[in-house]
């Protein structure tokens, strides 16, 4: 054999068996006879029967009719039977169909969709309404965050803020978005598809202000954006948003100061005060308001603003007692407290807790606690000073208060009117909220004074009526419910219970003081829960407000 013939390639079998150059550990040693494998297998390769996925000899497997092997992803398993199919992920009755009609307010439409998983939400109703192809995603998210910031800073509940943000994104074609709202942080994430990277943006709420006129304008903008027949470009939305920020408050400063005085005077009449008490309470509240404005201009935190604002009414009440003026000093101090109690933040905090936003609710209630502590410190300083000077303040004076239904109903309406002015509400809503406040006090008086029902239960029912009427009025006008409910609950605030609790503590009667403060806390919670319950009841009369279609915020029962 020549050298060229030696270099000829050998056959597979010979090469696999006799080639000495093969050093693989899978090579067959010389002299070892290997039986032939199944048909189609390599003579010198690894037998297929050694694979754990191979079918043993003698076992025949029938293949599907379409020719696909059983391991294929496109073939049905041998154990599958259409008659005895395993339970599917989708329930047999299917998912409930949500009817998102145009006549229903956008708040309820968006809230219904937010409470559904992303995969179950209906397909987008309108195509992008701006320039062809839709605006840039980052700009839409920025506009959404700016609108959410105005709503959250104005005191709107977290659920309504999320609904508004979702409505804005949906109106520009960004349907796969997830807004998230906490007390000071807004964020939103948009994912174009399951395989694309999400786009996320966030914004921090630095300042908070009470301007329900601006709040109503933002709601009107969101309502126009969510209307499929209204086409608003992104530039137009930015222009309207800039106008809302530039607009001045509807009432000048002197009107706000006068309103705070009238509010305190009306509150003093509610607890049995006369004309002298009305004037004294009004003067004390106006002095406290001016001192609070002075502290705010110096950049002091709100805690010290509340502390300073609570001192003048208490000082005037103590001065009347020391001067032996035959008036109810307790009514003067109680009237001044009515103008300071943070009812707006309390209602928003309890509402967030009831709708499942526990972090935001805890932060809001903590803010309320700080404001309340500031009021307590300011009043206690004056009460301690009065006790040391020999002022005889009687904690039982409120037990002899006379019932004057007509005067008290008129005072409650004046209190709601002035409260609406302090909240910078639109002039068109002032009359409605004034009547709502009169109805609230009438319900409370009929239950507590005439019916002898406990003040906590009477307050809860009256607040529920306020929430019911306020929610129906807001849905009628496609606006926020806050302007129709916050001022109307003013007459129900626990000003007298707060004052007498602080007075008892100042006179070293800590047990009695704590009992009175606990009663004040119970009344405050009754107000907040009643308003929220009334709002939920009102949604039962709306088209998509039934329990069958509107999913609860809490999807489990605690487990």
Coordinates of C-alpha atoms in Angstrom, one line a residue:
X1 CA 0.0 0.0 0.0
X2 CA 1.4 3.3 -1.0
X3 CA 1.8 6.4 1.1
X4 CA -1.0 8.1 -0.7
X5 CA -3.3 5.2 -0.2
X6 CA -2.5 5.3 3.5
X7 CA -3.8 8.9 3.6
X8 CA -7.1 8.0 2.0
X9 CA -10.1 8.6 4.3
X10 CA -11.5 5.6 5.9
X11 CA -15.2 4.6 6.2
X12 CA -17.2 5.7 9.2
X13 CA -17.2 2.2 10.8
X14 CA -13.5 1.7 10.3
X15 CA -12.8 5.2 11.4
X16 CA -14.9 4.8 14.5
X17 CA -13.4 1.4 15.4
X18 CA -9.8 1.2 14.3
X19 CA -8.5 4.7 13.8
X20 CA -5.9 5.2 16.5
X21 CA -6.0 9.0 16.2
X22 CA -9.4 9.1 17.9
X23 CA -8.7 9.9 21.5
X24 CA -12.3 10.8 22.5
X25 CA -13.6 9.1 25.6
X26 CA -16.6 8.1 23.6
X27 CA -14.5 6.1 21.1
X28 CA -14.8 2.3 20.9
X29 CA -11.7 0.5 22.1
X30 CA -10.2 -2.0 19.5
X31 CA -11.4 -5.5 19.8
X32 CA -14.8 -4.6 21.3
X33 CA -17.7 -5.7 19.1
X34 CA -20.6 -3.3 19.0
X35 CA -24.0 -4.5 17.8
X36 CA -25.7 -2.6 15.1
X37 CA -28.2 0.1 16.3
X38 CA -31.7 0.7 15.1
X39 CA -32.3 1.5 11.5
X40 CA -30.8 4.8 10.5
X41 CA -28.4 4.9 13.4
X42 CA -24.7 5.2 13.0
X43 CA -22.9 2.0 13.5
X44 CA -20.2 3.4 15.7
X45 CA -22.3 6.1 17.5
X46 CA -24.0 6.0 20.7
X47 CA -27.1 3.7 20.7
X48 CA -30.4 5.7 20.9
X49 CA -31.8 3.3 23.5
X50 CA -29.5 4.7 26.1
X51 CA -31.3 8.1 25.9
X52 CA -33.8 8.8 28.7
X53 CA -36.2 10.3 26.1
X54 CA -36.1 7.2 23.8
X55 CA -39.0 4.8 23.6
X56 CA -38.0 1.3 24.7
X57 CA -38.1 -1.5 22.2
X58 CA -41.4 -3.3 21.9
X59 CA -43.5 -0.3 22.8
X60 CA -45.5 1.0 19.9
X61 CA -46.7 4.6 20.2
X62 CA -49.4 5.8 17.9
X63 CA -48.6 9.2 16.4
X64 CA -51.3 11.9 15.8
X65 CA -53.0 12.0 12.5
X66 CA -51.3 15.3 11.5
X67 CA -47.9 13.7 11.7
X68 CA -46.6 15.8 14.6
X69 CA -44.7 13.8 17.2
X70 CA -46.2 13.8 20.7
X71 CA -43.5 16.1 22.0
X72 CA -44.4 18.9 19.6
X73 CA -45.8 22.0 21.1
X74 CA -48.5 22.0 18.4
X75 CA -49.9 18.6 19.1
X76 CA -52.5 17.6 21.8
X77 CA -51.4 15.2 24.6
X78 CA -52.5 11.6 24.4
X79 CA -54.5 12.0 27.6
X80 CA -56.5 15.0 26.4
X81 CA -60.2 14.6 25.9
X82 CA -62.5 17.3 24.7
X83 CA -65.3 15.8 26.7
X84 CA -63.3 15.7 30.0
X85 CA -61.2 18.8 29.6
X86 CA -59.2 20.2 32.5
X87 CA -60.5 23.4 34.1
X88 CA -59.4 26.5 32.1
X89 CA -58.0 29.7 33.5
X90 CA -60.9 31.7 32.2
X91 CA -64.1 31.0 34.1
X92 CA -66.9 29.3 32.2
X93 CA -69.2 32.3 32.6
X94 CA -66.4 34.5 31.2
X95 CA -65.4 37.9 32.5
X96 CA -68.1 40.5 33.2
X97 CA -68.5 42.9 30.4
X98 CA -68.1 46.6 31.4
X99 CA -70.3 49.0 29.6
X100 CA -68.3 52.2 29.3
X101 CA -71.0 54.5 27.9
X102 CA -70.5 58.2 27.2
X103 CA -73.2 59.3 29.6
X104 CA -71.4 57.9 32.7
X105 CA -68.9 60.3 34.3
X106 CA -65.3 59.7 33.4
X107 CA -64.4 59.1 37.1
X108 CA -66.5 56.0 37.3
X109 CA -65.4 54.7 33.9
X110 CA -61.7 55.1 34.7
X111 CA -62.2 53.7 38.2
X112 CA -63.9 50.6 36.9
X113 CA -61.0 50.0 34.4
X114 CA -58.4 50.6 37.0
X115 CA -59.9 48.0 39.3
X116 CA -59.5 45.4 36.5
X117 CA -56.3 43.5 35.6
X118 CA -54.6 44.8 32.5
X119 CA -55.4 41.7 30.5
X120 CA -59.2 42.1 31.2
X121 CA -59.5 45.7 30.3
X122 CA -61.6 46.5 27.2
X123 CA -59.8 47.4 24.0
X124 CA -59.1 51.1 23.5
X125 CA -62.3 52.9 22.3
X126 CA -60.9 55.8 20.3
X127 CA -57.7 55.9 18.2
X128 CA -55.1 58.6 19.1
X129 CA -56.9 61.9 18.6
X130 CA -53.8 64.2 18.2
X131 CA -51.4 64.2 15.4
X132 CA -51.2 61.1 13.2
X133 CA -49.4 58.3 15.0
X134 CA -50.0 59.9 18.4
X135 CA -47.8 62.3 20.4
X136 CA -44.6 61.3 22.0
X137 CA -45.0 59.0 25.0
X138 CA -42.8 61.0 27.4
X139 CA -44.8 64.2 26.7
X140 CA -48.1 62.4 27.4
X141 CA -46.7 61.0 30.6
X142 CA -45.5 64.5 31.7
X143 CA -48.9 66.0 31.1
X144 CA -50.5 63.2 33.0
X145 CA -48.2 63.8 36.0
X146 CA -48.8 67.5 36.0
X147 CA -52.6 67.0 36.1
X148 CA -52.2 64.4 38.9
X149 CA -50.0 66.8 40.8
X150 CA -52.7 69.6 40.8
X151 CA -55.4 67.1 41.9
X152 CA -53.3 65.6 44.7
X153 CA -52.1 69.0 45.9
X154 CA -55.7 70.2 46.0
X155 CA -56.8 67.5 48.4
X156 CA -58.3 65.0 46.0
X157 CA -58.4 61.3 47.0
X158 CA -55.7 59.0 45.7
X159 CA -58.2 56.8 43.8
X160 CA -59.7 59.8 41.9
X161 CA -56.2 61.0 41.1
X162 CA -55.3 57.6 39.6
X163 CA -58.5 57.6 37.6
X164 CA -57.8 61.0 36.2
X165 CA -54.2 60.0 35.3
X166 CA -55.5 56.9 33.6
X167 CA -58.1 58.9 31.7
X168 CA -55.5 61.3 30.3
X169 CA -53.2 58.5 29.1
X170 CA -56.1 56.6 27.6
X171 CA -57.3 59.6 25.7
X172 CA -53.9 59.8 23.8
X173 CA -53.8 56.1 23.0
X174 CA -51.6 54.9 25.9
X175 CA -53.9 52.2 27.2
X176 CA -51.3 49.9 28.8
X177 CA -50.4 52.3 31.6
X178 CA -50.3 51.9 35.4
X179 CA -50.5 55.1 37.5
X180 CA -49.4 55.0 41.2
X181 CA -50.2 57.7 43.8
X182 CA -48.8 58.1 47.2
X183 CA -48.9 61.2 49.5
X184 CA -46.0 63.1 47.9
X185 CA -45.0 61.0 44.9
X186 CA -46.8 60.4 41.6
X187 CA -45.5 57.8 39.1
X188 CA -46.8 56.3 35.9
X189 CA -45.5 53.4 33.8
X190 CA -46.4 52.7 30.1
X191 CA -45.5 49.5 28.4
X192 CA -46.3 49.4 24.6
X193 CA -46.3 45.6 24.5
X194 CA -45.2 42.6 26.5
X195 CA -41.8 42.4 24.8
X196 CA -41.0 46.1 24.8
X197 CA -39.3 48.0 27.6
X198 CA -41.6 50.2 29.7
X199 CA -41.4 53.9 30.0
X200 CA -41.7 55.3 33.5
X201 CA -41.9 58.8 34.8
X202 CA -42.5 60.3 38.3
X203 CA -43.2 63.6 39.9
X204 CA -43.0 64.9 43.5
X205 CA -45.7 67.0 45.1
X206 CA -43.8 69.8 46.9
X207 CA -46.5 72.3 47.8
X208 CA -50.1 71.9 48.7
X209 CA -52.8 74.5 48.5
X210 CA -56.6 74.8 48.8
X211 CA -58.1 76.1 45.6
X212 CA -61.3 74.2 44.6
X213 CA -61.7 76.5 41.6
X214 CA -58.5 75.2 40.1
X215 CA -59.5 71.7 41.1
X216 CA -62.8 72.1 39.2
X217 CA -60.9 73.4 36.1
X218 CA -58.6 70.4 36.1
X219 CA -61.7 68.1 36.3
X220 CA -63.2 69.9 33.4
X221 CA -60.0 69.4 31.3
X222 CA -59.9 65.7 32.1
X223 CA -63.6 65.4 31.2
X224 CA -62.9 67.0 27.8
X225 CA -60.0 64.7 27.2
X226 CA -61.9 61.6 28.0
X227 CA -64.8 62.5 25.7
X228 CA -64.3 60.6 22.4
X229 CA -66.0 63.3 20.4
X230 CA -63.7 66.1 21.7
X231 CA -60.3 66.3 20.0
X232 CA -57.8 68.2 22.1
X233 CA -54.1 68.3 21.0
X234 CA -51.3 67.9 23.5
X235 CA -50.3 71.6 23.0
X236 CA -53.9 72.7 23.8
X237 CA -53.9 70.7 27.0
X238 CA -50.6 72.2 28.1
X239 CA -52.0 75.7 27.3
X240 CA -55.1 75.1 29.4
X241 CA -53.0 73.7 32.2
X242 CA -50.7 76.7 32.2
X243 CA -53.8 79.0 32.4
X244 CA -55.0 77.1 35.5
X245 CA -51.7 77.7 37.2
X246 CA -51.6 81.4 36.3
X247 CA -55.1 82.2 37.3
X248 CA -55.6 84.1 40.6
X249 CA -57.7 83.0 43.4
X250 CA -61.4 83.9 43.1
X251 CA -61.4 85.8 46.4
X252 CA -59.0 88.4 47.7
X253 CA -57.2 88.1 51.0
X254 CA -59.5 90.4 53.0
X255 CA -62.5 88.3 52.0
X256 CA -60.8 85.2 53.2
X257 CA -60.0 86.8 56.6
X258 CA -63.6 88.1 56.9
X259 CA -64.9 84.6 56.1
X260 CA -62.8 83.0 58.8
X261 CA -64.2 85.5 61.3
X262 CA -67.8 84.8 60.2
X263 CA -67.2 81.1 60.3
X264 CA -66.0 81.3 63.9
X265 CA -69.0 83.5 64.8
X266 CA -71.5 81.1 63.2
X267 CA -69.9 78.1 65.0
X268 CA -70.2 80.0 68.4
X269 CA -73.9 80.4 67.7
X270 CA -74.2 76.7 67.1
X271 CA -73.0 75.9 70.6
X272 CA -75.3 78.5 72.4
X273 CA -73.5 81.8 71.9
X274 CA -75.3 85.2 71.5
X275 CA -74.4 88.4 69.6
X276 CA -71.5 89.3 71.9
X277 CA -70.0 85.8 71.6
X278 CA -70.4 86.0 67.9
X279 CA -68.4 89.2 67.6
X280 CA -65.8 88.0 70.1
X281 CA -65.3 84.7 68.2
X282 CA -65.1 86.5 64.9
X283 CA -62.4 89.0 66.1
X284 CA -60.4 86.1 67.6
X285 CA -60.5 84.1 64.4
X286 CA -59.5 87.0 62.2
X287 CA -56.6 87.8 64.5
X288 CA -55.5 84.2 64.4
X289 CA -55.8 84.1 60.6
X290 CA -53.6 87.2 60.2
X291 CA -51.0 85.7 62.5
X292 CA -51.0 82.5 60.5
X293 CA -50.5 84.5 57.3
X294 CA -47.6 86.3 58.9
X295 CA -46.0 83.0 59.9
X296 CA -46.6 81.5 56.4
X297 CA -44.9 84.5 54.9
X298 CA -41.8 83.9 57.0
X299 CA -41.7 80.3 55.8
X300 CA -42.7 78.7 59.1
X301 CA -44.1 75.1 59.0
X302 CA -47.9 74.6 59.1
X303 CA -47.6 73.1 62.6
X304 CA -46.6 76.5 64.0
X305 CA -49.2 78.3 61.9
X306 CA -52.0 76.3 63.5
X307 CA -50.4 76.8 66.9
X308 CA -50.4 80.6 66.5
X309 CA -53.8 80.8 64.9
X310 CA -55.4 78.9 67.9
X311 CA -54.1 81.3 70.5
X312 CA -56.2 84.6 69.9
X313 CA -59.7 83.0 70.2
X314 CA -58.6 81.3 73.4
X315 CA -57.0 84.5 74.7
X316 CA -60.2 86.5 74.0
X317 CA -62.4 83.9 75.8
X318 CA -60.1 84.0 78.8
X319 CA -60.1 87.8 78.8
X320 CA -63.9 87.9 78.9
X321 CA -63.9 85.5 81.8
X322 CA -61.3 87.5 83.7
X323 CA -63.4 90.7 83.0
X324 CA -66.5 89.1 84.5
X325 CA -68.4 89.6 81.3
X326 CA -71.6 87.6 81.4
X327 CA -71.0 85.6 78.2
X328 CA -70.2 82.0 77.5
X329 CA -66.4 82.1 77.1
X330 CA -66.4 78.4 76.1
X331 CA -68.5 79.3 73.0
X332 CA -65.9 81.9 72.0
X333 CA -63.1 79.4 72.2
X334 CA -65.1 76.6 70.5
X335 CA -66.0 78.9 67.6
X336 CA -62.3 79.7 67.0
X337 CA -61.5 76.0 67.0
X338 CA -64.1 75.3 64.2
X339 CA -62.2 77.5 61.8
X340 CA -59.0 75.5 62.4
X341 CA -60.0 71.9 62.5
X342 CA -58.5 70.1 59.4
X343 CA -61.7 68.4 58.2
X344 CA -60.6 68.4 54.5
X345 CA -57.5 66.4 55.2
X346 CA -59.3 64.1 57.6
X347 CA -62.0 63.2 55.1
X348 CA -59.4 62.6 52.3
X349 CA -57.3 60.4 54.6
X350 CA -60.2 58.2 55.7
X351 CA -61.4 57.9 52.1
X352 CA -58.0 56.7 51.0
X353 CA -57.9 54.1 53.7
X354 CA -61.4 52.8 52.8
X355 CA -60.4 52.5 49.2
X356 CA -57.2 50.6 49.8
X357 CA -54.5 53.3 49.6
X358 CA -53.1 52.7 53.0
X359 CA -49.8 54.4 52.6
X360 CA -51.4 57.6 51.5
X361 CA -54.1 57.3 54.1
X362 CA -51.5 56.9 56.9
X363 CA -49.6 59.9 55.7
X364 CA -52.7 62.1 55.5
X365 CA -53.9 61.0 59.0
X366 CA -50.4 61.7 60.3
X367 CA -50.7 65.2 58.8
X368 CA -54.0 65.7 60.5
X369 CA -52.5 64.6 63.8
X370 CA -49.7 67.1 63.6
X371 CA -52.2 69.9 62.8
X372 CA -54.4 68.9 65.7
X373 CA -51.5 68.7 68.1
X374 CA -50.6 72.3 67.0
X375 CA -54.1 73.4 67.8
X376 CA -53.9 71.6 71.2
X377 CA -50.6 73.2 72.1
X378 CA -51.8 76.7 71.2
X379 CA -55.1 76.4 73.2
X380 CA -53.4 74.7 76.1
X381 CA -50.9 77.5 76.5
X382 CA -53.7 80.0 76.8
X383 CA -55.7 77.9 79.1
X384 CA -52.8 77.2 81.4
X385 CA -52.2 81.0 81.5
X386 CA -55.8 81.7 82.3
X387 CA -55.9 79.1 85.1
X388 CA -52.8 80.7 86.6
X389 CA -54.4 84.1 86.4
X390 CA -57.5 82.9 88.2
X391 CA -60.0 82.5 85.3
X392 CA -62.9 80.3 86.4
X393 CA -63.6 78.3 83.2
X394 CA -66.4 75.9 83.8
X395 CA -66.2 72.6 81.8
X396 CA -69.9 71.9 82.4
X397 CA -71.1 75.1 80.8
X398 CA -72.0 73.4 77.6
X399 CA -74.6 71.2 79.4
X400 CA -76.9 74.1 79.7
X401 CA -76.9 75.2 76.1
X402 CA -80.4 76.0 74.8
X403 CA -81.8 74.4 71.6
X404 CA -82.6 77.1 69.0
X405 CA -83.4 75.2 65.8
X406 CA -83.9 78.1 63.5
X407 CA -80.9 80.1 64.7
X408 CA -78.8 77.0 64.6
X409 CA -79.9 76.0 61.1
X410 CA -79.1 79.6 59.9
X411 CA -75.7 79.5 61.6
X412 CA -74.9 76.2 60.0
X413 CA -75.7 77.5 56.6
X414 CA -73.5 80.6 57.2
X415 CA -70.7 78.4 58.5
X416 CA -70.9 76.3 55.3
X417 CA -71.0 79.4 53.1
X418 CA -67.9 80.9 54.7
X419 CA -66.1 77.6 54.7
X420 CA -66.7 77.4 50.9
X421 CA -65.2 80.8 50.5
X422 CA -62.1 79.7 52.5
X423 CA -61.8 76.7 50.2
X424 CA -61.7 79.1 47.1
X425 CA -64.7 77.4 45.6
X426 CA -66.4 78.5 42.4
X427 CA -69.2 81.0 43.0
X428 CA -71.7 78.7 41.2
X429 CA -71.2 75.9 43.8
X430 CA -71.5 78.1 47.0
X431 CA -75.3 78.1 47.1
X432 CA -75.5 74.3 46.7
X433 CA -73.0 73.6 49.4
X434 CA -74.7 76.1 51.7
X435 CA -78.0 74.3 51.4
X436 CA -76.2 71.0 51.8
X437 CA -74.7 72.2 55.1
X438 CA -78.2 73.3 56.4
X439 CA -79.6 69.9 55.5
X440 CA -76.7 68.2 57.4
X441 CA -77.4 70.1 60.6
X442 CA -81.1 69.6 60.3
X443 CA -80.6 65.8 60.1
X444 CA -78.2 65.9 63.1
X445 CA -80.5 68.1 65.2
X446 CA -83.5 65.9 64.4
X447 CA -81.7 62.8 65.4
X448 CA -79.7 64.0 68.4
X449 CA -81.9 66.7 70.0
X450 CA -85.4 65.5 69.0
X451 CA -84.7 61.7 68.8
X452 CA -82.2 61.4 71.6
X453 CA -79.8 59.4 69.5
X454 CA -76.1 59.4 70.4
X455 CA -74.1 62.3 68.8
X456 CA -71.7 59.9 67.0
X457 CA -74.5 58.0 65.2
X458 CA -76.3 61.3 64.4
X459 CA -73.1 62.8 63.0
X460 CA -72.4 59.7 60.9
X461 CA -75.9 59.8 59.4
X462 CA -75.7 63.5 58.7
X463 CA -72.3 63.1 57.1
X464 CA -73.7 60.3 55.0
X465 CA -76.4 62.6 53.7
X466 CA -73.8 65.2 52.8
X467 CA -71.8 62.6 51.0
X468 CA -74.8 61.3 49.1
X469 CA -76.0 64.7 47.9
X470 CA -72.5 65.9 47.2
X471 CA -71.7 62.9 45.1
X472 CA -74.9 63.2 43.1
X473 CA -74.4 66.9 42.5
X474 CA -70.8 66.3 41.3
X475 CA -71.9 63.6 38.9
X476 CA -74.7 65.8 37.6
X477 CA -72.0 68.4 36.7
X478 CA -69.2 65.9 35.9
X479 CA -67.0 67.6 38.5
X480 CA -65.2 66.7 41.7
X481 CA -67.3 65.9 44.8
X482 CA -65.0 67.8 47.2
X483 CA -66.5 71.3 46.6
X484 CA -70.0 69.9 47.5
X485 CA -69.0 67.9 50.6
X486 CA -66.1 69.4 52.4
X487 CA -67.7 72.7 53.3
X488 CA -71.1 71.1 54.1
X489 CA -69.6 69.0 56.9
X490 CA -68.3 72.1 58.7
X491 CA -71.2 72.3 61.1
X492 CA -70.6 68.8 62.2
X493 CA -67.0 69.3 63.4
X494 CA -66.3 68.3 67.0
X495 CA -65.2 71.7 68.2
X496 CA -66.9 71.7 71.6
X497 CA -65.7 68.2 72.5
X498 CA -62.1 69.2 71.6
X499 CA -62.3 72.4 73.7
X500 CA -63.7 70.8 76.8
X501 CA -61.2 68.0 76.6
X502 CA -58.3 70.5 76.5
X503 CA -59.9 72.5 79.3
X504 CA -60.1 69.4 81.5
X505 CA -56.4 68.6 80.9
X506 CA -55.5 72.2 81.7
X507 CA -57.3 71.9 85.0
X508 CA -55.4 68.6 85.8
X509 CA -58.5 66.4 85.1
X510 CA -56.6 64.2 82.7
X511 CA -59.1 61.3 82.7
X512 CA -62.1 63.5 81.8
X513 CA -60.0 65.3 79.2
X514 CA -59.0 62.1 77.5
X515 CA -62.6 60.9 77.5
X516 CA -63.7 64.2 75.8
X517 CA -60.8 64.0 73.2
X518 CA -61.7 60.4 72.5
X519 CA -65.3 61.5 71.8
X520 CA -64.0 64.2 69.5
X521 CA -61.9 61.6 67.6
X522 CA -64.9 59.4 67.3
X523 CA -67.0 62.2 65.9
X524 CA -64.3 63.0 63.4
X525 CA -64.1 59.4 62.2
X526 CA -67.9 59.3 62.0
X527 CA -67.8 62.4 59.7
X528 CA -65.2 60.9 57.4
X529 CA -66.7 57.4 57.2
X530 CA -70.2 58.9 56.7
X531 CA -69.1 61.0 53.8
X532 CA -67.4 58.1 52.1
X533 CA -70.4 55.8 52.7
X534 CA -72.8 58.3 51.3
X535 CA -70.6 58.6 48.2
X536 CA -70.5 54.9 47.7
X537 CA -74.3 54.6 48.1
X538 CA -74.8 57.3 45.5
X539 CA -72.8 55.2 43.0
X540 CA -75.4 52.5 43.3
X541 CA -77.8 54.7 41.3
X542 CA -75.3 55.2 38.5
X543 CA -75.2 53.0 35.4
X544 CA -72.0 51.2 36.2
X545 CA -72.2 51.7 39.9
X546 CA -73.8 48.3 40.7
X547 CA -72.0 45.7 42.7
X548 CA -72.0 43.3 39.7
X549 CA -70.0 45.6 37.5
X550 CA -67.9 47.8 39.8
X551 CA -65.2 45.9 41.5
X552 CA -64.2 46.6 45.0
X553 CA -60.9 48.1 45.8
X554 CA -60.2 45.3 48.2
X555 CA -60.4 42.1 46.2
X556 CA -60.0 39.7 49.2
X557 CA -61.6 39.5 52.6
X558 CA -58.4 40.0 54.6
X559 CA -56.5 36.9 53.6

